[in-house]
mmCIF file of C-alpha atoms in Angstrom:
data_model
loop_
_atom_site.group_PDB
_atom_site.id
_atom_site.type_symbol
_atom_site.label_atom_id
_atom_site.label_comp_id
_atom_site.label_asym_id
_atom_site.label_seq_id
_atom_site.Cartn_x
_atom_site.Cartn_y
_atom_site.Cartn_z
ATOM 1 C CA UNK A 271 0.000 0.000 0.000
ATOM 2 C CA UNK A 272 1.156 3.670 -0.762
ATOM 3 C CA UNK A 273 0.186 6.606 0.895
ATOM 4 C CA UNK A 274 1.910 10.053 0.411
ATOM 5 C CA UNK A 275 1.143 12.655 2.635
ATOM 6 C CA UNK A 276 1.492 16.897 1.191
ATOM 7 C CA UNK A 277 2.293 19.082 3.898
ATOM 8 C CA UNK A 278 1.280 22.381 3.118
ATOM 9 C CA UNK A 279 2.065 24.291 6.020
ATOM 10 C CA UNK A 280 5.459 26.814 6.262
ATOM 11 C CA UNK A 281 7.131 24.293 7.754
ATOM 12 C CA UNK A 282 7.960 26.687 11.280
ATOM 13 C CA UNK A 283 9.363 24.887 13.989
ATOM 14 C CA UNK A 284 6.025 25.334 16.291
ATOM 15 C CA UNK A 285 3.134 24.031 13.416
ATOM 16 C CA UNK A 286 1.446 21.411 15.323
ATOM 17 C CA UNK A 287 0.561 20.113 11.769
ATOM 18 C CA UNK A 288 4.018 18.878 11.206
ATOM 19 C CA UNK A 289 3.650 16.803 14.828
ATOM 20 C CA UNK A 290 0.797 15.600 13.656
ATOM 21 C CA UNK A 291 1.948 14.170 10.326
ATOM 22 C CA UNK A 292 5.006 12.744 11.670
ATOM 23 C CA UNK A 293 3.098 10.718 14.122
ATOM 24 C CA UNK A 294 0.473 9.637 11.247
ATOM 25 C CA UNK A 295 3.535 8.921 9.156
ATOM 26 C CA UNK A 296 4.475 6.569 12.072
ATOM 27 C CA UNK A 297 1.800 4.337 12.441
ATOM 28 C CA UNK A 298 1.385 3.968 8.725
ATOM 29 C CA UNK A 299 5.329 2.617 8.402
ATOM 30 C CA UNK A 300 4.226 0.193 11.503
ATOM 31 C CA UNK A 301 1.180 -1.278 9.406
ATOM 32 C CA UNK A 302 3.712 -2.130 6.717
ATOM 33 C CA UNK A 303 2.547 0.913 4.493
ATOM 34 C CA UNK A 304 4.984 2.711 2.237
ATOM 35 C CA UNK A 305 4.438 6.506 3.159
ATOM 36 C CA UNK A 306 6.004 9.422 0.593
ATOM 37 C CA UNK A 307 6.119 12.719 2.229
ATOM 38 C CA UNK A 308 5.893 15.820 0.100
ATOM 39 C CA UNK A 309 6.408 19.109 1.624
ATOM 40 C CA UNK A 310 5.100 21.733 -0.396
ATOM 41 C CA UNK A 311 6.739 24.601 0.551
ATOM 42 C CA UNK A 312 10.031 22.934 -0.502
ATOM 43 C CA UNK A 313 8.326 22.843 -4.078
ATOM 44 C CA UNK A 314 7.440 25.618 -4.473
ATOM 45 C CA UNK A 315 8.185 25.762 -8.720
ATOM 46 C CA UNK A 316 7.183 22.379 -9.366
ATOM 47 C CA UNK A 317 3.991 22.204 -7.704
ATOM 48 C CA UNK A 318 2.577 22.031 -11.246
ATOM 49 C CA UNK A 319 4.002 19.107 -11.506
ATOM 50 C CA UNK A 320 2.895 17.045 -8.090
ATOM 51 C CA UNK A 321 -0.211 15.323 -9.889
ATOM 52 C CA UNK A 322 1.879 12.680 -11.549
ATOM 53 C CA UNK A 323 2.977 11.738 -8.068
ATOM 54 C CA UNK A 324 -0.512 10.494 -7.753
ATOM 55 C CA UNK A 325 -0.011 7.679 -10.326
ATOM 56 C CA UNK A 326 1.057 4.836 -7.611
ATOM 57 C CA UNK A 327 -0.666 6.321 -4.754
ATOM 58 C CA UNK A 328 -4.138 4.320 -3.166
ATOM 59 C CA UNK A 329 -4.294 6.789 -0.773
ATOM 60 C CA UNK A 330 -3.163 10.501 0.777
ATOM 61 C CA UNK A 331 -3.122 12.962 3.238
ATOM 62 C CA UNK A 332 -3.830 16.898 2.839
ATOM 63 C CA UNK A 333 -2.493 18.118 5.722
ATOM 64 C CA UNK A 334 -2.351 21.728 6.336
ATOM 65 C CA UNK A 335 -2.436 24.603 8.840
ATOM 66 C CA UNK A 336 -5.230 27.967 9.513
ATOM 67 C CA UNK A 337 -2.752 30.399 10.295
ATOM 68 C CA UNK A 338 -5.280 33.442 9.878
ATOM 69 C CA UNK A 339 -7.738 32.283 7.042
ATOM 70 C CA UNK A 340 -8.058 28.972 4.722
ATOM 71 C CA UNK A 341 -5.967 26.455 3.195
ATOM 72 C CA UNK A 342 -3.522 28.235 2.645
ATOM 73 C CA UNK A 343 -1.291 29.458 -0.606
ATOM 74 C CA UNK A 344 0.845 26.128 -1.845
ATOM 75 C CA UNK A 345 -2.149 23.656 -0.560
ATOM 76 C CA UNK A 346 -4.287 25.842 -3.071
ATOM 77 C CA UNK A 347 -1.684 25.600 -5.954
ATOM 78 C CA UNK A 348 -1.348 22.007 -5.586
ATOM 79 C CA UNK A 349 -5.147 21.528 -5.634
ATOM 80 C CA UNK A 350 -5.464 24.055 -8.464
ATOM 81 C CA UNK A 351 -2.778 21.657 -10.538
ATOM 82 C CA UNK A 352 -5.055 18.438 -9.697
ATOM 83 C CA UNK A 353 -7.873 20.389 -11.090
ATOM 84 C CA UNK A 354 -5.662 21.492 -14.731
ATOM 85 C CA UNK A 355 -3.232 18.539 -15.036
ATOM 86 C CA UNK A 356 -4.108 15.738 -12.925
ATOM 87 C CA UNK A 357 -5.498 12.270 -14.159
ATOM 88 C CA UNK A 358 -9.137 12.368 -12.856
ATOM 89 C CA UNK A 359 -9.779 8.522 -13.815
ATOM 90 C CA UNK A 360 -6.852 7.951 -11.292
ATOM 91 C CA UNK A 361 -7.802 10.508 -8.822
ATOM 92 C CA UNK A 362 -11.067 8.721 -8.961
ATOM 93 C CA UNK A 363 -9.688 5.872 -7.259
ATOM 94 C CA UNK A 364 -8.168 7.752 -4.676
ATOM 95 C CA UNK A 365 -8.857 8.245 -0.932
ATOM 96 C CA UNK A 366 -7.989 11.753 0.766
ATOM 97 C CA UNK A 367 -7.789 12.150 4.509
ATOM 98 C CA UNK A 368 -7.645 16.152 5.422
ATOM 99 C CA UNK A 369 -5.699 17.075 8.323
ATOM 100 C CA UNK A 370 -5.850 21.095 9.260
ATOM 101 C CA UNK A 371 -4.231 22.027 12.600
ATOM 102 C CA UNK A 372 -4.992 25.766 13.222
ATOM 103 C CA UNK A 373 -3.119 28.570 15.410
ATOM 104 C CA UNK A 374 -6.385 30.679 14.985
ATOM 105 C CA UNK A 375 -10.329 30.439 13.906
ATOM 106 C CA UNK A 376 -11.225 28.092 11.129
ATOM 107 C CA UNK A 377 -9.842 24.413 11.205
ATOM 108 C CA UNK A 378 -13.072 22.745 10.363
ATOM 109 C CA UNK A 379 -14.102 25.187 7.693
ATOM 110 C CA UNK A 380 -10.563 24.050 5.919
ATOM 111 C CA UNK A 381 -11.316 20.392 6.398
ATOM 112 C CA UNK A 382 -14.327 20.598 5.004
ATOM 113 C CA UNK A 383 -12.774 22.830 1.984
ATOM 114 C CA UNK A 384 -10.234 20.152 1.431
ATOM 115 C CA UNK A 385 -13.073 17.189 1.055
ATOM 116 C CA UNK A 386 -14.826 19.397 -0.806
ATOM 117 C CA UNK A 387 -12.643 19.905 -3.465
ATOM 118 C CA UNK A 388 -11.246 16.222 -3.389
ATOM 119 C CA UNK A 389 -14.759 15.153 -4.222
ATOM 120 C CA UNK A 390 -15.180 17.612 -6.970
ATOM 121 C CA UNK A 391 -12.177 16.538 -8.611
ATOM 122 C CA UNK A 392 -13.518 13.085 -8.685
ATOM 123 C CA UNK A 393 -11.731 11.218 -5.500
ATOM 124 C CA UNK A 394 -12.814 9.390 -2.341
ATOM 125 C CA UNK A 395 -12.846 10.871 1.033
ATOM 126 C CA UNK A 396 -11.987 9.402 4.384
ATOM 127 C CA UNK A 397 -12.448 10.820 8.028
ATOM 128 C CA UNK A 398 -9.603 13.207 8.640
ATOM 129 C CA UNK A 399 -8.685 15.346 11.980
ATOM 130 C CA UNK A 400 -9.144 19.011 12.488
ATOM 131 C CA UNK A 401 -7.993 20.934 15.616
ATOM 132 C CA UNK A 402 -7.423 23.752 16.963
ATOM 133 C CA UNK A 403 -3.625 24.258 18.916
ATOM 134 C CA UNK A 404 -2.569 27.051 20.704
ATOM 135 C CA UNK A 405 0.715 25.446 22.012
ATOM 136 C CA UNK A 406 2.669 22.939 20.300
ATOM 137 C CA UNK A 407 4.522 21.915 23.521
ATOM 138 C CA UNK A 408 0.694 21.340 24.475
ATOM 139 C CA UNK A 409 0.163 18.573 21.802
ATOM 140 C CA UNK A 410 3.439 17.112 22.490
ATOM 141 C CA UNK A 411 2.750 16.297 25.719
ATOM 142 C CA UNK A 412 -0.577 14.732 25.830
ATOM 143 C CA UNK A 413 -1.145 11.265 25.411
ATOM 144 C CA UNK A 414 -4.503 11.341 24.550
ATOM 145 C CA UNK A 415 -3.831 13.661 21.529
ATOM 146 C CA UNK A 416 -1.581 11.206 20.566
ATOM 147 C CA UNK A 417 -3.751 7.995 20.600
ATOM 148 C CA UNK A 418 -6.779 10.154 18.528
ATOM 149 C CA UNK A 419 -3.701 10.463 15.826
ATOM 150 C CA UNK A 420 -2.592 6.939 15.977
ATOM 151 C CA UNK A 421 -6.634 6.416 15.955
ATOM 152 C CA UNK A 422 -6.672 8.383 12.718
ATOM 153 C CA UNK A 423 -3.790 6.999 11.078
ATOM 154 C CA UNK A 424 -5.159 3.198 11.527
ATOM 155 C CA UNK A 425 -8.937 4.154 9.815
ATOM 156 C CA UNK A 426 -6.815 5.706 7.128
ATOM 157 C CA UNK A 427 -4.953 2.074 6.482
ATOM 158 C CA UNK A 428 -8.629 0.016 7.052
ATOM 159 C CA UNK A 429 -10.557 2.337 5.056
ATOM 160 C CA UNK A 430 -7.891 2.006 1.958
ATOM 161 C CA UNK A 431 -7.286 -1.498 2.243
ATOM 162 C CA UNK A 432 -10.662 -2.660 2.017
ATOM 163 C CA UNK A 433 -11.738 -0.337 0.108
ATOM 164 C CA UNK A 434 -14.640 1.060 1.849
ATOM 165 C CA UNK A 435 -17.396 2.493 -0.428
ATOM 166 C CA UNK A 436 -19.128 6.161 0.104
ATOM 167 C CA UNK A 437 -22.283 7.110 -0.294
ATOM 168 C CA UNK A 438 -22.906 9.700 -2.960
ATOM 169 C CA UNK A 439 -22.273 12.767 -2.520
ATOM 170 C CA UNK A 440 -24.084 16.093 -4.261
ATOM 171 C CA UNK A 441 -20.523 17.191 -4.982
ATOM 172 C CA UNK A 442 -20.143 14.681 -7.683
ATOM 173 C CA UNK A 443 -23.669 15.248 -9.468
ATOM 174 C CA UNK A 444 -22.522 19.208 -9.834
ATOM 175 C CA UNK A 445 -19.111 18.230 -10.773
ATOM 176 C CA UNK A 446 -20.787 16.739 -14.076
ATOM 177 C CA UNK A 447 -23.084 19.223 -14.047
ATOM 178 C CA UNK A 448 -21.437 22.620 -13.924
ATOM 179 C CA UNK A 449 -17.843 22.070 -12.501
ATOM 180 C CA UNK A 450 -16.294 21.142 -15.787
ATOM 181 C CA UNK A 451 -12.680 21.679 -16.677
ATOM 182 C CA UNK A 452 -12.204 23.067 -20.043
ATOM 183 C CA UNK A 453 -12.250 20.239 -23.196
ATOM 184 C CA UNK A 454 -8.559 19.275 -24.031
ATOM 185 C CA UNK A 455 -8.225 16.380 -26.224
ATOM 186 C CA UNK A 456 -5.111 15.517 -24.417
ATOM 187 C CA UNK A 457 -3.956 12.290 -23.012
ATOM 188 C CA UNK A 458 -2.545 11.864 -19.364
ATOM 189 C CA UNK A 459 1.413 11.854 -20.353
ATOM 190 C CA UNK A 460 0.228 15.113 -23.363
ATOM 191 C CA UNK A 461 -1.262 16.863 -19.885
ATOM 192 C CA UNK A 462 1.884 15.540 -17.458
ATOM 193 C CA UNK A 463 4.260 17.031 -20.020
ATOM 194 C CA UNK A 464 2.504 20.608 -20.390
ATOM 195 C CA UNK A 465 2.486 20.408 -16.270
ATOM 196 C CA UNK A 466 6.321 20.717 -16.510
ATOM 197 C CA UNK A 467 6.171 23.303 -19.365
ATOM 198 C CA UNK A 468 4.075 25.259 -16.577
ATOM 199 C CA UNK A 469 6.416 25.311 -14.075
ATOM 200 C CA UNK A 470 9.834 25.949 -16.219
ATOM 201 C CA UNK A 471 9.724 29.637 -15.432
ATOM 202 C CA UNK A 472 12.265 29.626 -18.678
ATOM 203 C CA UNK A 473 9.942 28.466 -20.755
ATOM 204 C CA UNK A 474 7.121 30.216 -19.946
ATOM 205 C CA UNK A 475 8.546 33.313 -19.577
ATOM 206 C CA UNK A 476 9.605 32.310 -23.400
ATOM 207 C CA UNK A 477 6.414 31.960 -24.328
ATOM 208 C CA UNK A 478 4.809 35.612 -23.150
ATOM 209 C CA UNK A 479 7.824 37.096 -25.421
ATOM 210 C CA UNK A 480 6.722 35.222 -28.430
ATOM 211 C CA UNK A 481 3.052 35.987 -27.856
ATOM 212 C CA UNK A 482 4.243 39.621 -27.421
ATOM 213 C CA UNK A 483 6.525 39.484 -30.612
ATOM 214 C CA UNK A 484 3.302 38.073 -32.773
ATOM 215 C CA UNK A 485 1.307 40.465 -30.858
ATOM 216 C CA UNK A 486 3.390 43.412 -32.444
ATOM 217 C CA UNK A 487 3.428 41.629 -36.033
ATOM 218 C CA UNK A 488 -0.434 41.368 -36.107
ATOM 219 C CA UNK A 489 -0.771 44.707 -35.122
ATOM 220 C CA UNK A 490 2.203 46.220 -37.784
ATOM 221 C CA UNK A 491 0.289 44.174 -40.282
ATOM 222 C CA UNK A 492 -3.198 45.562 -39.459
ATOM 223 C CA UNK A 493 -1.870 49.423 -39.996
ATOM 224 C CA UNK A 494 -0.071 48.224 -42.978
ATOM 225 C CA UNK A 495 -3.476 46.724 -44.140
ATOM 226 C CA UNK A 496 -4.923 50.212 -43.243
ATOM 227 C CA UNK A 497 -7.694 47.734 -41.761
ATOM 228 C CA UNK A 498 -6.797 49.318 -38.010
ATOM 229 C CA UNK A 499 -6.395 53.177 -37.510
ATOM 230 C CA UNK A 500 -5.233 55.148 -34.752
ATOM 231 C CA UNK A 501 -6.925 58.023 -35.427
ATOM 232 C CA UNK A 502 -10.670 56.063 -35.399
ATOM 233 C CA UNK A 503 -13.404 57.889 -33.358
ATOM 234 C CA UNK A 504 -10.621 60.155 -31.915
ATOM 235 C CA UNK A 505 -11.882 62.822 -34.163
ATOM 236 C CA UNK A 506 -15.377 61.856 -33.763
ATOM 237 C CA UNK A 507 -14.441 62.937 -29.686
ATOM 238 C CA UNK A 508 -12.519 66.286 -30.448
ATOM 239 C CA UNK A 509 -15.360 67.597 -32.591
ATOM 240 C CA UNK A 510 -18.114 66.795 -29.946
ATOM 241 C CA UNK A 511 -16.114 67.667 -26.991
ATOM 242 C CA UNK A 512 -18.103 71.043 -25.052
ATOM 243 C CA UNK A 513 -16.029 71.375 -21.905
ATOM 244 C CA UNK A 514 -17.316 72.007 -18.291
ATOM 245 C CA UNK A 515 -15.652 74.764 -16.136
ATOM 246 C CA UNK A 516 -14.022 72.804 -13.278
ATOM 247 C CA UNK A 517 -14.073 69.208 -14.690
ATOM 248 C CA UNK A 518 -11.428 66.728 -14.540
ATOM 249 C CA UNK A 519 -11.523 62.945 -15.830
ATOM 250 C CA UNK A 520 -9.994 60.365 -17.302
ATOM 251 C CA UNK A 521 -11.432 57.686 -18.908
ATOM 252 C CA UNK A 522 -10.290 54.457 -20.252
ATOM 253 C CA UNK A 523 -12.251 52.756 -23.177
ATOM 254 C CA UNK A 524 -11.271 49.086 -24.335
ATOM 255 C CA UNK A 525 -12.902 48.903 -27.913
ATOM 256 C CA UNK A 526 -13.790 45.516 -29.153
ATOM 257 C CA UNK A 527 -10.774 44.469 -31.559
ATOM 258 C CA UNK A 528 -8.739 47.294 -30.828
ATOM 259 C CA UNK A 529 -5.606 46.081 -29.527
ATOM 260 C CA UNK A 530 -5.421 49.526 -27.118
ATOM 261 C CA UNK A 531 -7.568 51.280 -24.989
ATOM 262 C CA UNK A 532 -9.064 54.659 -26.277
ATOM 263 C CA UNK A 533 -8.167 57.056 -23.876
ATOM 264 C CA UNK A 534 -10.016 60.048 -23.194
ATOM 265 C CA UNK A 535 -8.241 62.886 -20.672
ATOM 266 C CA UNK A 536 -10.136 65.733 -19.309
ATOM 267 C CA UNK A 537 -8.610 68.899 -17.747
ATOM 268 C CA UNK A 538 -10.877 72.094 -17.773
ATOM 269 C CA UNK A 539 -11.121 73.021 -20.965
ATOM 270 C CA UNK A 540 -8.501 70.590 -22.286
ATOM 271 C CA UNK A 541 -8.909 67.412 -24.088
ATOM 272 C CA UNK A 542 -6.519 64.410 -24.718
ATOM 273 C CA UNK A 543 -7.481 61.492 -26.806
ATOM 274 C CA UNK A 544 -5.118 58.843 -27.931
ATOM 275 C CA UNK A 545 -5.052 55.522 -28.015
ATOM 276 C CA UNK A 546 -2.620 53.598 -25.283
ATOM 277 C CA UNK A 547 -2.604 52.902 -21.722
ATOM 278 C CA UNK A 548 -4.264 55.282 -18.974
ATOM 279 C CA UNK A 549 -2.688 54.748 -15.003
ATOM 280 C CA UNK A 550 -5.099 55.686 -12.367
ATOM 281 C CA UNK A 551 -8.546 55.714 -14.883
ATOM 282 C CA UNK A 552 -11.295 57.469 -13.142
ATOM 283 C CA UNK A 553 -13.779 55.369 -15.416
ATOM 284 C CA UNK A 554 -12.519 52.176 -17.034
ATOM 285 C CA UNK A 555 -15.491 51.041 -19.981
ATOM 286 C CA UNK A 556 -15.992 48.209 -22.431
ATOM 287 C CA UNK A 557 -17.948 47.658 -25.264
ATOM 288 C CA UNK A 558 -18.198 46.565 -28.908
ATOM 289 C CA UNK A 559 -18.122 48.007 -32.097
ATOM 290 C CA UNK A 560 -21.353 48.049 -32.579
ATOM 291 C CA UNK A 561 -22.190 50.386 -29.152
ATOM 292 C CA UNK A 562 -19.378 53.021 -29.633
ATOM 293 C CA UNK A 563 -20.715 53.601 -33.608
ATOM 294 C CA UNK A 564 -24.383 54.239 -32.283
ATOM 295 C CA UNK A 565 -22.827 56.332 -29.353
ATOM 296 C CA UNK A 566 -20.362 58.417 -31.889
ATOM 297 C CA UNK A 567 -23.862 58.926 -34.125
ATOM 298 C CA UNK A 568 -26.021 60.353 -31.579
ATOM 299 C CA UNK A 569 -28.016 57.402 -31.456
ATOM 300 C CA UNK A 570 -27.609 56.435 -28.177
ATOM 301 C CA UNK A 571 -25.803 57.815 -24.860
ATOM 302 C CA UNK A 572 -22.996 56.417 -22.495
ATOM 303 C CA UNK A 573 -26.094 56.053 -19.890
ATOM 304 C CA UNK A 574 -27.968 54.602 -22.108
ATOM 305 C CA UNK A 575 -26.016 51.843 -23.118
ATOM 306 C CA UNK A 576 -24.602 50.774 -19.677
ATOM 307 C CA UNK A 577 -28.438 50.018 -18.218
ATOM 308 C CA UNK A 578 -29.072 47.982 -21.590
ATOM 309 C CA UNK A 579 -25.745 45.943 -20.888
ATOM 310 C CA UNK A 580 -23.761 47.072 -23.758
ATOM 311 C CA UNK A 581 -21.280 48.969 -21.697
ATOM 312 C CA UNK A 582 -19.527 46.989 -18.595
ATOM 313 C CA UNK A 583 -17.864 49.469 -16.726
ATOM 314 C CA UNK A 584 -15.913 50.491 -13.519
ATOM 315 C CA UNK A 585 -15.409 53.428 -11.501
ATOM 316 C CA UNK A 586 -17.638 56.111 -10.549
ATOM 317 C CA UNK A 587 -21.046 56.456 -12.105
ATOM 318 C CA UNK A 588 -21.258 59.784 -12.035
ATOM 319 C CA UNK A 589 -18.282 60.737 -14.264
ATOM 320 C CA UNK A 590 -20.011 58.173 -16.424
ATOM 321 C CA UNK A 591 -23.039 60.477 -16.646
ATOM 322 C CA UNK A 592 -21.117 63.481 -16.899
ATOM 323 C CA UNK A 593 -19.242 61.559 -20.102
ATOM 324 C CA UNK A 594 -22.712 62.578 -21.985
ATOM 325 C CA UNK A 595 -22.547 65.736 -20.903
ATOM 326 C CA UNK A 596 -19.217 66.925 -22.642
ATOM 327 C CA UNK A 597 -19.741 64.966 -25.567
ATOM 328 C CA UNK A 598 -23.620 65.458 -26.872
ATOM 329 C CA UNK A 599 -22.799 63.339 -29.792
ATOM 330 C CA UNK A 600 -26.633 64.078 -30.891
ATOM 331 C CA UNK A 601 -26.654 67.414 -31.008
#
């Protein structure tokens, strides 16, 4: 029987997780079992990577600590890889027992986060231990802690040899419901391999400067093409443009199929429009072509078109409204 056990705690001298896992760890090597420890804060770039550990495994332990709120950082990323890269037919045949220890509020909320998403990503789940420690010394010294542990450790090793069956839980009729992962028409060793592309910062730092290189190539070729201009609608803005005494904006505009943000800057009687990047936006918008040609026409207002769902926005809705104001586009 294999078990392997991911610690993912800090690995501080005090956790009373790490206590707790060493004594599950030694009741498991009693019963014969062969027990592969993975602490995840040692892994911290090849986290990605931990689902193909589960290949051999008939059973593990999620064992993590509350130190102020949830799971925790690396117990998420290694759940998150399970979710994008992990085998779910083998995960599927899988028991999890969650162990939280917690310093502060929220032990049992964790465990119960940690079955959750086992069960969502297809696996089995077995009683686990929660608790809440305020001294490690504490833990140390009681015998009855210990014997709950050992207690623990030995339901883990009955319920995965013989295979005990669960009821069915809800979990699994909205996994195949709603909780879908995106189609890939890879196999297991296409997905294991793109794991380790994920967490070769190299390589996927190579990647971003090859999208950015194409990025710049598509865009060369569009004003080549004279199919994108970066003068569009900015003249449509100057000519409407009636300032207000006293007003001062700037708004961001993501066009759909512009590669840049329309960027309109208010000062007084001044006006800026280009197309680029605004810092600090006082309004960020977006909407289609189709929106900003009936705004530019007079056919329809900024207001207008964010309560009928054509705009999305963010920022303050009142320098949204006053965005009508300065440019009465059907006047």
């Amino acid at each position: 029987m294999n078990i392997n056990i991911y610690y993912g705690g800090r690995g501080i001298i005090d956790d009373p997780t790490i206590y707790v896992i060493n004594k599950v760890q030694e009741v498991l090597e009693e019963l014969r079992v062969k027990v592969t420890r993975y602490n995840l804060y040692e892994m911290k770039n090849t986290i990605m990577t931990l689902p193909q550990t589960l290949k051999d495994a008939d059973g593990i332990v999620l064992a993590t600590t509350v130190e102020w709120y949830g799971i925790g950082g690396y117990m998420q990323q290694f759940l998150d890889a399970c979710w994008l890269f992990g085998d779910k037919e083998r995960i599927s045949e899988i028991y999890m027992a969650p162990f939280v220890m917690s310093t502060t509020y929220g032990e049992r909320e964790a465990k119960h986060v940690l079955s959750t998403a086992w069960e969502i990503l297809g696996g089995k789940p077995c009683s686990g231990l929660c608790g809440y420690i305020e001294n490690t010394v504490m833990l140390e010294m009681n015998e009855q802690y210990a014997n709950i542990i050992a207690k623990k450790a030995e339901n883990i090793y009955r319920t995965v040899n013989q295979h005990v069956i669960n009821f069915p839980a809800s979990n699994q009729t909205i996994k195949q419901r709603v909780a879908l992962p995106q189609a890939s028409n890879l196999t297991p060793q296409e997905t294991e391999q793109l794991s380790q592309y994920v967490s070769d910062d190299t390589y996927v730092q190579r990647q971003k400067e090859d999208i950015q290189e194409l990025t710049s190539m598509f865009i060369d070729k569009l004003n080549n093409d004279g199919s994108y201009s970066t003068d569009e609608y900015i003249s449509d803005f100057k000519k409407g443009f009636k300032p207000q005494a006293g007003f001062e904006a700037v708004y961001s505009i993501k066009i759909e199929g512009k590669p840049e943000n329309l960027v309109i800057s208010i000062k007084n009687t001044e006006l800026e429009c280009r197309y680029g990047i605004a810092e600090n936006a006082d309004v960020e918008m977006q909407l289609n072509k189709a929106a900003i040609e009936e705004i530019v026409n007079g056919r329809m207002t900024f207001q207008r078109a964010f309560m009928s769902g054509a705009v999305k926005m963010k920022g303050d809705f009142r320098i949204l409204r006053t965005l009508d104001q300065i440019f009465p586009f059907d006047n």
